[in-house]
Amino acid sequence: MKKLSLAIALLLTPALAQAWPWSQDMANQISIKPQEPVGKTGAMSKFPARSVPTPGTTVSVRDLDAAKKMANPVPANERSVAQGKHLFEIYCASCHGKSGTGDGYVGEKLTLKPWNLTSSNDSHPWNTADYPDGYIWGYMTMGGAVMPAYANDLTATERWHVVNYIRKVLQKAPAAAAAGAQK
Ligand code: HEC
């Protein structure tokens, strides 16, 4: 009796329901599946131009050292800097503050305070402004000990826009003005 109730319990376990042969019936149809080879040659026909979204292309980079060596492919023009500001205020300001000095509201609650990204180097013995663009880009890509990684939330290009904003605006701001800037 014990065995039978165990068997019934197993049958009713939702996780196991995937394993039954009929659970695939709806998927196993004669319809053509995404990227399935079709036609006489069996080769996948070429996608019509512009039918596949390209901004999602992954830029893979091994680690922060490799990222550091990357050249910034996005010119720091007005458009890029404006886009970077917009993204920085959504994704970074909560911790690093709108000024980039590390005085964001969420950052205040962290044990390891968000580092100052501007040219005033009061949070660590180095100056972020002395690092190459690829370092800032790489930090966003990999994240840090506390800082989350942004490789999924921001595309590679969007991360370069943020770099351009940090470089052109936050690191150019006079230290006093930056420190007094609104959060
Ligand atoms: C949850 C809070 C948080 C958010 C959000 C955040 N950071 Fe950070 N960031 C940190 C902390 C804390 C550090 C210190 C290092 C660590 O965590 O390893 C840091 C360090 C950095 C550094 C290294 C600075 C240096 O001088 O070495 C860079 C660059 C950086 N952050 C950029 C960004 C950018 C750009 C964004 C937005 C895309 C962002 N951070 C979002 C918390 C955050």
Short mmCIF file of N, CA, C and O in Angstrom, two decimals, residues 64 112 115 138-150:
data_model
loop_
_atom_site.label_atom_id
_atom_site.label_comp_id
_atom_site.label_asym_id
_atom_site.label_seq_id
_atom_site.Cartn_x
_atom_site.Cartn_y
_atom_site.Cartn_z
N LEU A 64 38.47 41.44 -17.07
CA LEU A 64 38.66 42.89 -17.00
C LEU A 64 39.95 43.32 -17.69
O LEU A 64 40.00 44.37 -18.32
N LEU A 112 30.44 48.10 1.37
CA LEU A 112 31.49 48.58 0.46
C LEU A 112 30.84 49.68 -0.38
O LEU A 112 29.98 49.41 -1.21
N TRP A 115 32.37 53.21 -5.63
CA TRP A 115 33.54 54.03 -5.81
C TRP A 115 33.23 55.30 -6.58
O TRP A 115 32.34 55.34 -7.43
N GLY A 138 34.52 47.41 -19.07
CA GLY A 138 34.70 46.06 -18.53
C GLY A 138 34.09 45.92 -17.15
O GLY A 138 33.51 44.88 -16.84
N TYR A 139 34.17 46.97 -16.34
CA TYR A 139 33.57 46.91 -15.00
C TYR A 139 32.07 46.74 -15.10
O TYR A 139 31.47 45.99 -14.35
N MET A 140 31.47 47.43 -16.05
CA MET A 140 30.02 47.28 -16.26
C MET A 140 29.70 45.88 -16.76
O MET A 140 28.69 45.29 -16.40
N THR A 141 30.58 45.35 -17.60
CA THR A 141 30.35 44.03 -18.20
C THR A 141 30.46 42.92 -17.16
O THR A 141 29.63 42.01 -17.13
N MET A 142 31.50 42.99 -16.32
CA MET A 142 31.74 41.90 -15.35
C MET A 142 31.13 42.16 -13.97
O MET A 142 30.93 41.23 -13.21
N GLY A 143 30.97 43.43 -13.59
CA GLY A 143 30.57 43.74 -12.23
C GLY A 143 31.77 43.62 -11.31
O GLY A 143 32.87 43.28 -11.75
N GLY A 144 31.55 43.91 -10.05
CA GLY A 144 32.66 43.82 -9.09
C GLY A 144 32.29 42.89 -7.96
O GLY A 144 31.42 42.03 -8.12
N ALA A 145 32.91 43.08 -6.80
CA ALA A 145 32.61 42.24 -5.65
C ALA A 145 31.17 42.50 -5.21
O ALA A 145 30.43 41.57 -4.88
N VAL A 146 30.78 43.74 -5.20
CA VAL A 146 29.44 44.12 -4.77
C VAL A 146 28.61 44.59 -5.97
O VAL A 146 27.44 44.30 -6.10
N MET A 147 29.26 45.30 -6.86
CA MET A 147 28.54 45.86 -8.00
C MET A 147 28.04 44.77 -8.95
O MET A 147 28.78 43.85 -9.29
N PRO A 148 26.76 44.85 -9.35
CA PRO A 148 26.23 43.84 -10.28
C PRO A 148 26.83 44.00 -11.68
O PRO A 148 27.32 45.07 -12.02
N ALA A 149 26.77 42.95 -12.46
CA ALA A 149 27.23 43.00 -13.86
C ALA A 149 26.08 43.53 -14.71
O ALA A 149 24.92 43.23 -14.46
N TYR A 150 26.43 44.32 -15.71
CA TYR A 150 25.39 44.92 -16.57
C TYR A 150 25.42 44.41 -18.00
O TYR A 150 24.82 45.02 -18.88
#
